Amino acid sequence: MNKHISLIFLAQALYLSLSAQVQVKQLLTEGLKDPQTIDNAHPRFSWKLSTEQKNTLQSAYEITVMDGKKTTWTSGKITSDESLHAPYEGDALTPGKLYSWKVKVWDNHGHNSASTEPAYFRMGITNWKAKWIEPGYTEQATNRPCPIFKTSYRTGKKVASAIAYITSHGLYEARINDKKVGDGFLTPGFTSYNKRLQYQAYDVTNLLQSGDNNIEITVGSGWYRGTIGWGDNKYGKTLGVLYQMEVTYTDGTKETIISDEHWKSGTGKITYSEIYNGEWQDNRKETTWTGVKVIDVPLNNLVASVAPPVTKHQVFSNIKMLKTPAGENVIDFGQNLSGFVHFKASGQPGDSIILEHGEILDKKGNFYNANLRTAAAKDIFVLSGKGEEYFEPHFTFHGFRYVRVRTKAKMTGIEAVAIYSNTPATGDFECSNAMINQLQHNIQWSQVDNFVDIPTDCPQRDERLGWTGDAQAFVQTATFNHNVNTFFTKWLRDLAADQLQNGSVPYVIPNVLGNDATGSAGWGDAATVVPWTMYQVYSDKRLLEQQYPSMKGWVDFIQLQSPNNMWASGSHFGDWLSYKSENRYADTYTYITTQCYYALSTQLVINAAKVLGKQDDVAKYSALLKKIKDAFCAEYVTPNGRIMSNTQTSYVLALAFDMLPENIRAMAAKNLVDDIASYNNHLTTGFLGTYLLSNTLTRFGYTDVAYKLLLQETYPSWLYPVKMGATTIWERWDGMKTDSTFQTTDMNSFNHYAYGAIGDWMYKNITGINMDSSTTGFKKIRIMPRPGGNLTYAKASYESGYGKIGVDWKIQDTKFIMDVEIPVNTTAEIYVPGKEGKEEVGSGKYHYESTINTTKK
Ligand code: BGC
C-alpha cells in the first residue's frame, strides 16, 4: 500500500470511530437553553446524545455543576438511561449566581464522552432591594400616554458583569444607553399579576460603558390595566416599574442600582397604547421630566420567568399594494399573522400615518374589520418631519393579513413582523396532497399566532384570552409543532393560582372575567388534560406533581355538582360551534358532554395518582369513575350502543373516554360512521367533538372514514377553508360562505386553532409517529403509518426530547418504500404497511420496502 492510500484508510478509520463515538449536545436547564432565572432549588438537566452507531442507549451519566472553576456538585456516575430532567441534588444554590454544568455519558457500546461546551443557568433572586416606582405627575384621564422612567448611573470603573432584574405593572421596554435590553416583547408577560408577577433577568454587561449610563424604561398599559376581556384596570390603575441591577467591577467590588425616589418620570412619544386598540406615536412630542412616586407594594408575588419570551420571527416584505373597489389603499401581506407593521417614513411635521388591521377582504374585495368587534386595531404615527423616521409599535399586537393605510407621507420598507412566544419548532409534516399541506401550514400559523405568551382563542378581536377549552382541545397537536413544555408550565401555574377555592376552573386563564365565569365542562378540564399531556410528551413528572392538587381540585369540584354521580347542572359551552343548518343540526345534549368530561378528568387524576404513587387516590377515584360511567350508561345509552342526541360528538366523547362497556363499543362506532355517511361524509362536530373525531375513527378501525373527512372539500370540513384561501384555521367551519359572504360579524375569527387539532391525527396516522404509551417523552417510539386517501408520499419529522424522529414514505405502483430515523437513547417498534407484525429496533436509520394493495377507493 502506498503512503497516500494508507493515509486515506487511516482518515476513514478515524472518521468511522469518531462518528461511532457518542456525543452529548443541546444541554437544557429546566427545559431552556442557558436560562437566567431559575426559581427552583433543584433545577433539572436534560441533554441529547448523538452517534452514527445504531442501537445506542445511554448506560450511565455524570453531571457536574460548577461555580466558576469550583465544583459545586457532582452527581457521581449514575447508572441510568434517562437523559431528560435529571435533578440537581446538591446543597442550596446561591440566588443571582451563574452556574455552569456539563455532563459525561456512557453508552451500551462501551464508549463515553463529555459535553464539550458547558451550559449555564443563573439562579433567580429573592433579595430585592429595588422599590416600586410610579409616575410623579398626574396622569391624563384619557388616552393615558405611556410613562417613561429614567435614571443615570455613572461609574469610573470597568464592569466585569452586570445583571438587570426587571418587572413592571404593565408592559415594559427597557433601554440602556439607547439599546433595547433583551429581545423580548410584551414583557413581563401575562400572568395572574396579583398572585404571580414575573420578572426577567438580563446580562447587560455589554450595554454599559464607563462614564455616564442612561437607563430608560417605557411602560404600556398592556394586560395589566389596558382593556382586556371587556373591561379595563383589571389588575390596577397605575403603571410602575421595579428595576435592580447588580454590577460587579473588574476590581471585585460590587454595586446595586435600583429603582427608587431618585428616578425621573415623564411621558414621551407614545401617546396611547392598548392591546386591542393599537398604538399612537407622535414624534413631535418631547418629554418633560418630573420625579417619581415610590409606592409600598409587597414583593411576595414576584416569580422568575420560566418560559421563553415573545420575540420577533418571520418578516413579510413581499407585499401587494391593492387599490380596493372602495378606492382605499390596502396592503396584503399574504399571511394571517400576529404582530405588527414597521416602516420608515418622511414628510411634513404633523403628517400622520394610519394603519388599520384586518384578516380578510369582503365579497367585493374591500377592507373588512367588523369581525374585530370593539378592537380598533389601529396604529397612528405622527411625523416630526425631521428626515427619515422609523416606526414600530411597542406594546400592542394585531391579528392581520391586510392593512388599510391612510397617509400623505412617503413610506418605505413596509414589512409585517410576526411576534410570538419563542417556543422551539419541533414538527414538520408534508404529503402529496397540496391542500393538506396548506392545512398543515394553517395549523402551524394559527398555533404561533395564538401562542403570544398565553394560549389564546384568537389574536385579533376584543378577546385574545386564555380560553381553557381551546387550549385543552389543541394541546396535543401543539406539542408536535413546537416544544411547549415551559410555555404551558407557566400557564398551568396561573391556572392553579386562579382556580377557585372550591376547585372550579375559570373559563379563561389568567382569569380576567371574574369568579362567575368558571366551571364549564370541556373547558375546566384543561386542569387535568394539559398537565397529563406535558407528562406524557415531555416526561415532566415534576409538573404533574405540582399540578396534582389542581387536577384533583377540579374533579372534587365536579363531584360536588353531581348528586348521584351525574353532572347535570350548571351552564356549559357544550360542543361549541357544531354544525347547524336550516333543516338539520347536530346539537349534543349538554349534560352528555359534562358527564363524559367528568369521567375523563377522573381518569386523568387516576393516571396521575398512579405515577405519583398515591395509592389511596387511585382506589378512591377508580371507584368514583365506575359510578360515573354506570350513571352515564343508565341515563343516556341504549343496550345496543345508541347514545342520546345521536350526534357524532356524543359517540366520539363516549368512545374516546371509554364510557361504554366493551361489548357495545363496536356498535356505537358503527353508529358514528353511519351518522357521518348520512351527512354525505361530512363532520358535524364542534369544539369538543372535532379534536377527538379522527383518532376515534382510527381506533375503531375506520381510518378510511377519517381520510374521507380529511379530504372533504365542501362545508363542513377542514379543507373547505383551504379552498376559500385560508392561511390560518377558522373559528367556524363556514366563517366565509361559498358566496363569499360572512357567516356572521359577531363571532367570526379567521384565526382560531381549535379545529386545527386534526394535526395530531396527521402526524400519528398519515406518517405514523406515535409513542408507546407505557413510556413517556417518546422513550419508546411506535412507527405505524396508515397510508390512505390516495396519498403517494408523506413525510414528517418530530424533534423529541431525545432527538429527531423521522418518517418518510412513498408509494410506487404496489411498492411501499419507507425511511425511518430513530434517535439515540430510544427504541422503537416499526409497523410496515403490507408486512405482518412489527420490527423492534434501536436508534439509527432504517429503510423498508414492502408490497401493498393500492386499489384506489
Ligand atoms: C372564544 C372561544 C371560547 C368560547 C367559549 C369564544 O368567544 O373565542 O374560542 O372557547 O368563547 O365558548
Tab-separated table of N, CA, C and O and ligand atoms in Angstrom, residues 457 461 463 467 470 523 573 576 687 731 747 752, ligand 1:
chain	number	residue	atom	x	y	z
A	457	ASP	N	-57.562	32.216	22.313
A	457	ASP	CA	-58.554	31.750	21.349
A	457	ASP	C	-58.262	32.327	19.971
A	457	ASP	O	-58.346	31.643	18.972
A	461	ARG	N	-59.604	39.975	17.657
A	461	ARG	CA	-60.756	40.750	18.120
A	461	ARG	C	-60.615	41.108	19.610
A	461	ARG	O	-59.563	40.875	20.210
A	463	GLU	N	-60.838	39.967	22.380
A	463	GLU	CA	-60.853	38.803	23.234
A	463	GLU	C	-59.415	38.388	23.540
A	463	GLU	O	-58.848	38.812	24.517
A	467	TRP	N	-58.504	31.054	26.733
A	467	TRP	CA	-59.663	30.154	26.818
A	467	TRP	C	-59.194	28.716	27.043
A	467	TRP	O	-58.481	28.140	26.225
A	470	ASP	N	-60.240	25.800	24.382
A	470	ASP	CA	-59.477	25.804	23.141
A	470	ASP	C	-58.105	25.167	23.385
A	470	ASP	O	-57.614	24.374	22.585
A	523	TRP	N	-63.889	22.801	29.238
A	523	TRP	CA	-63.026	23.982	29.379
A	523	TRP	C	-62.168	23.802	30.645
A	523	TRP	O	-60.942	23.742	30.564
A	573	PHE	N	-70.431	25.420	27.817
A	573	PHE	CA	-70.366	25.794	26.396
A	573	PHE	C	-70.734	24.624	25.483
A	573	PHE	O	-71.070	24.819	24.324
A	576	TRP	N	-69.394	23.440	21.379
A	576	TRP	CA	-69.368	24.805	20.821
A	576	TRP	C	-69.191	24.827	19.297
A	576	TRP	O	-68.273	24.218	18.782
A	687	PHE	N	-66.304	22.221	18.977
A	687	PHE	CA	-65.005	22.252	19.651
A	687	PHE	C	-64.685	20.960	20.406
A	687	PHE	O	-63.534	20.554	20.483
A	731	GLU	N	-62.380	29.961	13.037
A	731	GLU	CA	-63.164	29.642	14.238
A	731	GLU	C	-64.392	28.796	13.894
A	731	GLU	O	-64.752	27.882	14.617
A	747	MET	N	-69.108	36.820	15.928
A	747	MET	CA	-68.088	35.939	16.475
A	747	MET	C	-67.543	35.139	15.321
A	747	MET	O	-67.988	34.044	15.033
A	752	HIS	N	-58.350	30.817	14.739
A	752	HIS	CA	-58.664	30.103	15.976
A	752	HIS	C	-58.061	28.702	15.828
A	752	HIS	O	-58.421	27.983	14.903
B	1	BGC	C1	-63.961	32.189	22.234
B	1	BGC	C2	-63.808	30.702	22.188
B	1	BGC	C3	-64.168	30.178	23.528
B	1	BGC	C4	-65.625	30.472	23.676
B	1	BGC	C5	-66.314	29.872	24.827
B	1	BGC	C6	-65.416	32.465	22.449
B	1	BGC	O1	-65.758	33.798	22.414
B	1	BGC	O2	-63.447	32.806	21.117
B	1	BGC	O3	-62.860	30.179	21.447
B	1	BGC	O4	-63.802	28.886	23.816
B	1	BGC	O5	-65.898	31.840	23.584
B	1	BGC	O6	-67.296	29.168	24.312
